[in-house]
Short mmCIF file of C-alpha atoms and ligand atoms in Angstrom, two decimals:
data_model
loop_
_atom_site.label_atom_id
_atom_site.label_comp_id
_atom_site.label_asym_id
_atom_site.label_seq_id
_atom_site.Cartn_x
_atom_site.Cartn_y
_atom_site.Cartn_z
CA MET L 25 8.48 19.36 -38.59
CA SER L 26 11.81 17.96 -37.83
CA THR L 27 12.89 16.67 -34.53
CA ARG L 28 16.14 16.20 -32.81
CA ILE L 29 16.81 12.56 -31.98
CA ILE L 30 19.45 11.50 -29.60
CA GLU L 31 20.64 7.84 -29.69
CA LEU L 32 21.50 7.14 -26.08
CA LYS L 33 24.62 5.17 -25.07
CA ARG L 34 24.35 2.28 -22.71
CA SER L 35 25.53 3.32 -19.28
CA VAL L 36 28.96 2.18 -18.27
CA PHE L 37 28.51 3.13 -14.62
CA GLU L 38 27.74 0.48 -12.01
CA SER L 39 26.32 2.56 -9.34
CA ASN L 40 23.09 4.11 -10.71
CA ASP L 41 21.91 5.27 -7.30
CA GLU L 42 25.06 7.35 -6.78
CA ARG L 43 24.88 8.81 -10.34
CA ALA L 44 21.14 9.62 -9.77
CA ASP L 45 21.97 11.55 -6.53
CA LEU L 46 24.67 13.39 -8.15
CA LEU L 47 22.50 14.53 -11.10
CA ARG L 48 19.62 15.51 -8.68
CA GLY L 49 22.09 17.61 -6.67
CA GLU L 50 23.40 19.39 -9.92
CA LEU L 51 19.83 20.08 -11.03
CA LYS L 52 18.89 21.51 -7.68
CA ASP L 53 21.91 23.81 -7.79
CA LYS L 54 20.90 24.97 -11.32
CA GLY L 55 17.27 25.46 -10.21
CA ILE L 56 16.04 22.93 -12.83
CA PHE L 57 13.19 20.64 -11.73
CA LEU L 58 12.91 17.22 -13.49
CA LEU L 59 9.80 15.18 -13.48
CA ASN L 60 9.96 11.58 -14.45
CA LEU L 61 6.63 10.48 -15.89
CA MET L 62 5.95 6.69 -16.12
CA SER L 63 3.08 4.24 -17.08
CA SER L 64 2.26 1.34 -19.24
CA PRO L 65 2.20 1.94 -22.92
CA GLY L 66 -0.81 3.91 -23.94
CA SER L 67 -2.02 5.01 -20.44
CA GLY L 68 -2.02 8.60 -21.56
CA LYS L 69 1.53 10.07 -20.83
CA THR L 70 1.70 12.18 -23.99
CA THR L 71 -1.93 13.32 -23.81
CA THR L 72 -1.49 14.30 -20.16
CA LEU L 73 1.69 16.23 -20.92
CA LYS L 74 0.03 18.12 -23.70
CA ALA L 75 -2.84 19.32 -21.35
CA THR L 76 -0.35 20.05 -18.51
CA ILE L 77 1.93 22.06 -20.79
CA ALA L 78 -1.03 24.08 -21.88
CA ALA L 79 -1.73 24.95 -18.27
CA LEU L 80 1.87 25.77 -17.32
CA LYS L 81 3.73 27.06 -20.23
CA ASP L 82 3.25 30.64 -19.39
CA LYS L 83 4.64 30.09 -15.92
CA TYR L 84 7.67 27.90 -16.60
CA LYS L 85 10.31 27.35 -19.35
CA ILE L 86 9.39 23.73 -20.18
CA GLY L 87 11.31 21.11 -22.10
CA VAL L 88 10.26 17.58 -22.62
CA MET L 89 12.36 14.49 -23.36
CA GLU L 90 10.46 11.71 -24.98
CA ALA L 91 12.11 8.28 -24.35
CA ASP L 92 11.14 5.48 -26.68
CA ILE L 93 12.67 2.40 -28.29
CA ASP L 94 12.06 3.86 -31.79
CA SER L 95 9.99 6.67 -33.65
CA ASP L 96 9.52 10.29 -32.96
CA VAL L 97 5.74 10.51 -32.93
CA ASP L 98 5.47 11.67 -29.32
CA THR L 99 8.05 14.32 -29.78
CA LEU L 100 6.24 15.62 -32.81
CA LYS L 101 3.06 15.89 -30.72
CA ILE L 102 4.81 17.72 -27.77
CA ALA L 103 6.48 20.11 -30.27
CA GLU L 104 3.00 21.23 -31.45
CA THR L 105 2.55 22.79 -28.08
CA GLY L 106 5.50 25.13 -28.70
CA VAL L 107 7.85 23.87 -25.98
CA LYS L 108 11.20 22.34 -26.58
CA ALA L 109 10.98 18.61 -27.22
CA ILE L 110 13.62 15.98 -28.02
CA GLN L 111 13.40 12.36 -28.70
CA LEU L 112 15.68 9.88 -26.90
CA HIS L 113 16.20 6.46 -28.37
CA THR L 114 17.10 3.84 -25.80
CA GLY L 115 18.81 1.38 -28.00
CA GLY L 116 16.23 -1.30 -27.28
CA MET L 117 16.41 -0.62 -23.41
CA CYS L 118 12.99 -0.59 -21.63
CA HIS L 119 14.03 2.19 -19.16
CA LEU L 120 16.30 5.02 -18.70
CA ASP L 121 18.96 5.19 -15.92
CA ALA L 122 20.53 8.38 -14.53
CA ASP L 123 23.41 8.58 -17.07
CA MET L 124 21.02 8.20 -19.95
CA THR L 125 18.79 10.86 -18.61
CA ARG L 126 21.92 13.11 -18.28
CA GLN L 127 22.75 12.53 -21.94
CA GLY L 128 19.15 13.76 -22.81
CA LEU L 129 19.29 16.73 -20.29
CA ASP L 130 22.57 18.02 -21.76
CA ALA L 131 20.80 18.36 -25.19
CA LEU L 132 17.62 19.72 -23.59
CA ILE L 133 18.99 22.27 -21.36
CA GLU L 134 21.16 23.92 -24.13
CA GLY L 135 18.10 26.05 -24.23
CA ASP L 136 16.56 27.77 -21.23
CA VAL L 137 14.56 25.32 -19.29
CA ASP L 138 13.46 25.28 -15.60
CA LEU L 139 10.87 22.48 -15.77
CA ALA L 140 12.19 19.46 -17.62
CA ILE L 141 9.97 16.47 -18.03
CA LEU L 142 11.04 12.91 -18.99
CA GLU L 143 8.31 10.71 -20.60
CA ASN L 144 9.80 7.51 -19.82
CA VAL L 145 9.53 4.23 -21.82
CA GLY L 146 5.97 2.72 -21.42
CA ASN L 147 6.53 -0.03 -18.88
CA LEU L 148 5.42 -0.65 -15.33
CA VAL L 149 8.33 -2.70 -14.22
CA CYS L 150 11.93 -1.66 -15.46
CA PRO L 151 11.58 2.15 -15.18
CA ALA L 152 10.71 1.70 -11.45
CA GLU L 153 14.04 0.02 -10.85
CA PHE L 154 16.20 2.73 -12.06
CA ASP L 155 16.49 6.14 -10.38
CA THR L 156 16.77 8.68 -13.18
CA GLY L 157 17.94 11.53 -10.91
CA ALA L 158 14.43 13.10 -11.16
CA SER L 159 13.19 15.65 -8.53
CA LYS L 160 9.85 13.71 -8.38
CA ASN L 161 8.37 10.57 -9.93
CA ALA L 162 4.83 10.51 -11.44
CA MET L 163 2.88 7.74 -12.91
CA ILE L 164 -0.36 7.22 -14.74
CA LEU L 165 -2.76 4.29 -14.19
CA SER L 166 -5.58 4.29 -16.73
CA VAL L 167 -8.98 2.97 -16.03
CA PRO L 168 -8.85 0.20 -18.66
CA GLU L 169 -5.78 -1.30 -16.95
CA GLY L 170 -7.84 -2.19 -13.86
CA HIS L 171 -7.83 -1.11 -10.19
CA ASP L 172 -5.64 -4.01 -9.07
CA LYS L 173 -2.36 -2.90 -10.59
CA PRO L 174 -0.91 -1.58 -7.43
CA LEU L 175 -1.12 -5.15 -6.07
CA LYS L 176 0.75 -6.46 -9.10
CA TYR L 177 3.26 -3.84 -9.61
CA PRO L 178 4.17 -2.73 -6.22
CA LEU L 179 7.63 -1.01 -6.73
CA MET L 180 6.23 1.30 -9.43
CA PHE L 181 3.55 2.60 -7.02
CA SER L 182 5.82 2.81 -4.07
CA ILE L 183 8.39 5.11 -5.77
CA CYS L 184 5.82 7.62 -7.17
CA ASP L 185 5.05 10.86 -5.45
CA VAL L 186 1.87 11.24 -7.50
CA VAL L 187 -0.47 8.73 -9.32
CA LEU L 188 -2.75 10.06 -11.89
CA ILE L 189 -5.77 7.91 -12.65
CA ASN L 190 -6.57 8.71 -16.28
CA LYS L 191 -9.38 7.95 -18.73
CA ILE L 192 -12.08 8.45 -16.00
CA ASP L 193 -14.39 9.14 -18.97
CA VAL L 194 -14.46 5.52 -19.83
CA ALA L 195 -15.12 4.32 -16.17
CA PRO L 196 -18.75 3.35 -17.04
CA TYR L 197 -17.49 0.66 -19.48
CA PHE L 198 -15.08 -0.89 -17.01
CA ASP L 199 -15.19 -2.62 -13.56
CA PHE L 200 -12.90 -0.07 -12.20
CA ASP L 201 -13.30 0.60 -8.49
CA LEU L 202 -11.78 4.04 -7.73
CA GLU L 203 -11.96 3.73 -3.91
CA LYS L 204 -10.30 0.16 -4.00
CA CYS L 205 -7.64 1.57 -6.27
CA LYS L 206 -6.81 4.46 -3.91
CA GLU L 207 -6.80 1.93 -1.03
CA TYR L 208 -4.29 -0.30 -2.97
CA ILE L 209 -1.94 2.63 -3.90
CA HIS L 210 -1.88 3.85 -0.25
CA MET L 211 -1.05 0.29 0.82
CA ARG L 212 2.11 0.61 -1.31
CA ASN L 213 2.78 4.23 -0.58
CA PRO L 214 0.78 6.03 2.06
CA LYS L 215 2.19 9.45 0.95
CA ALA L 216 1.18 9.20 -2.74
CA GLU L 217 -0.92 11.90 -3.96
CA ILE L 218 -3.78 10.58 -6.11
CA ILE L 219 -5.45 12.67 -8.89
CA PRO L 220 -8.19 11.26 -11.13
CA ILE L 221 -8.03 12.89 -14.57
CA CYS L 222 -9.33 12.80 -18.05
CA ALA L 223 -6.34 13.86 -20.18
CA LYS L 224 -8.53 13.85 -23.38
CA THR L 225 -10.97 16.53 -22.02
CA GLY L 226 -8.55 18.14 -19.48
CA GLU L 227 -10.77 17.25 -16.46
CA GLY L 228 -8.68 17.14 -13.32
CA VAL L 229 -5.45 18.25 -15.12
CA ASP L 230 -5.55 21.66 -13.39
CA LYS L 231 -5.10 19.79 -10.07
CA PHE L 232 -2.15 17.95 -11.39
CA ALA L 233 -0.75 21.33 -12.77
CA GLU L 234 -1.20 22.79 -9.28
CA TRP L 235 0.52 19.88 -7.67
CA LEU L 236 3.48 20.20 -10.08
CA SER L 237 3.69 23.91 -9.68
CA ALA L 238 4.00 23.43 -5.92
CA GLN L 239 6.78 20.86 -6.31
CA VAL L 240 8.68 23.12 -8.68
CA GLU L 241 8.40 26.25 -6.33
CA ALA L 242 9.53 24.04 -3.34
CA TRP L 243 12.50 22.75 -5.39
CA LYS L 244 13.62 26.27 -6.40
CA ALA L 245 13.21 27.69 -2.91
N1 GTP O 14 -10.98 8.03 -23.58
C1 GTP O 14 -9.85 8.62 -23.26
N2 GTP O 14 -8.66 8.29 -24.12
C2 GTP O 14 -7.57 8.76 -23.83
C3 GTP O 14 -7.31 9.56 -22.60
N3 GTP O 14 -6.06 9.93 -22.44
C4 GTP O 14 -5.48 9.36 -23.43
N4 GTP O 14 -6.21 8.72 -24.38
C5 GTP O 14 -6.04 8.01 -25.55
O1 GTP O 14 -5.18 6.90 -25.20
C6 GTP O 14 -4.30 6.60 -26.42
C7 GTP O 14 -2.86 6.60 -25.82
O2 GTP O 14 -2.61 7.81 -25.43
P1 GTP O 14 -1.07 8.45 -25.25
O3 GTP O 14 -1.06 9.78 -24.65
O4 GTP O 14 -0.37 8.27 -26.61
O5 GTP O 14 -0.41 7.37 -24.27
P2 GTP O 14 1.17 7.14 -23.89
O6 GTP O 14 1.19 6.68 -22.42
O7 GTP O 14 2.00 8.45 -24.15
O8 GTP O 14 1.60 6.05 -24.83
P3 GTP O 14 3.19 5.43 -25.09
O9 GTP O 14 4.01 6.74 -25.15
O10 GTP O 14 3.01 4.65 -26.42
O11 GTP O 14 3.45 4.61 -23.99
C8 GTP O 14 -4.51 7.68 -27.32
O12 GTP O 14 -5.41 7.11 -28.30
C9 GTP O 14 -5.22 8.81 -26.57
O13 GTP O 14 -6.10 9.54 -27.29
C10 GTP O 14 -8.46 9.85 -21.82
O14 GTP O 14 -8.43 10.54 -20.79
N5 GTP O 14 -9.64 9.28 -22.23
MG1 MG O 15 3.60 8.61 -25.23
#
């Protein structure tokens, strides 16, 4: 299977926040919802996306942008689900800003897409600092990373509308305190929705798909 790879150009714009608001407004006018999905490397973004696509692909025209420093492995995995997937190479950057996201979207929405998803570069710091222009931000915290991460990476948790707690199947092997984790997330962001999932088996992914559907409907209304 061949994949389309876009080599992103470094943004020349100074005001990322303004560029992000502009992009968000344009997407709203076109009826396109953009989800920005973030997490540490290996928390389960691609696995969660595959399960979410399976739940929603009959309802929405989904397109996925896989942002990585190199390779096309995630794009190949997403393409297996049958939805449109493109690979974005960040030129060594650890995050995407609004202009880089726009470069990817221009290629993605050449097809007909009403739910666009950006799998951001695996990193809990830089992606939180740059508004991509997304309609909503989502992040994944996986059990092996520990329940104290909201204390250590406050910005990421404060900008996300939903936090998925993934890999709950391995909880018996880790000192992961789910209630403490929820408390710490809500300290950073009282409005954050928290959904425990196991992307590997699909447990809880239906709840995330419901949350996402509700956001897309509200965006298009
Ligand atoms: N046990 C278990 N393993 C999981 C779960 N979800 C993902 N994994 C595994 O975790 C590893 C990383 O998953 P990915 O989906 O590639 O993670 P990612 O966040 O997309 O990784 P990067 O794109 O490299 O940042 C893989 O070996 C998955 O099979 C889960 O719910 N339980
Ligand atoms: Mg991935």
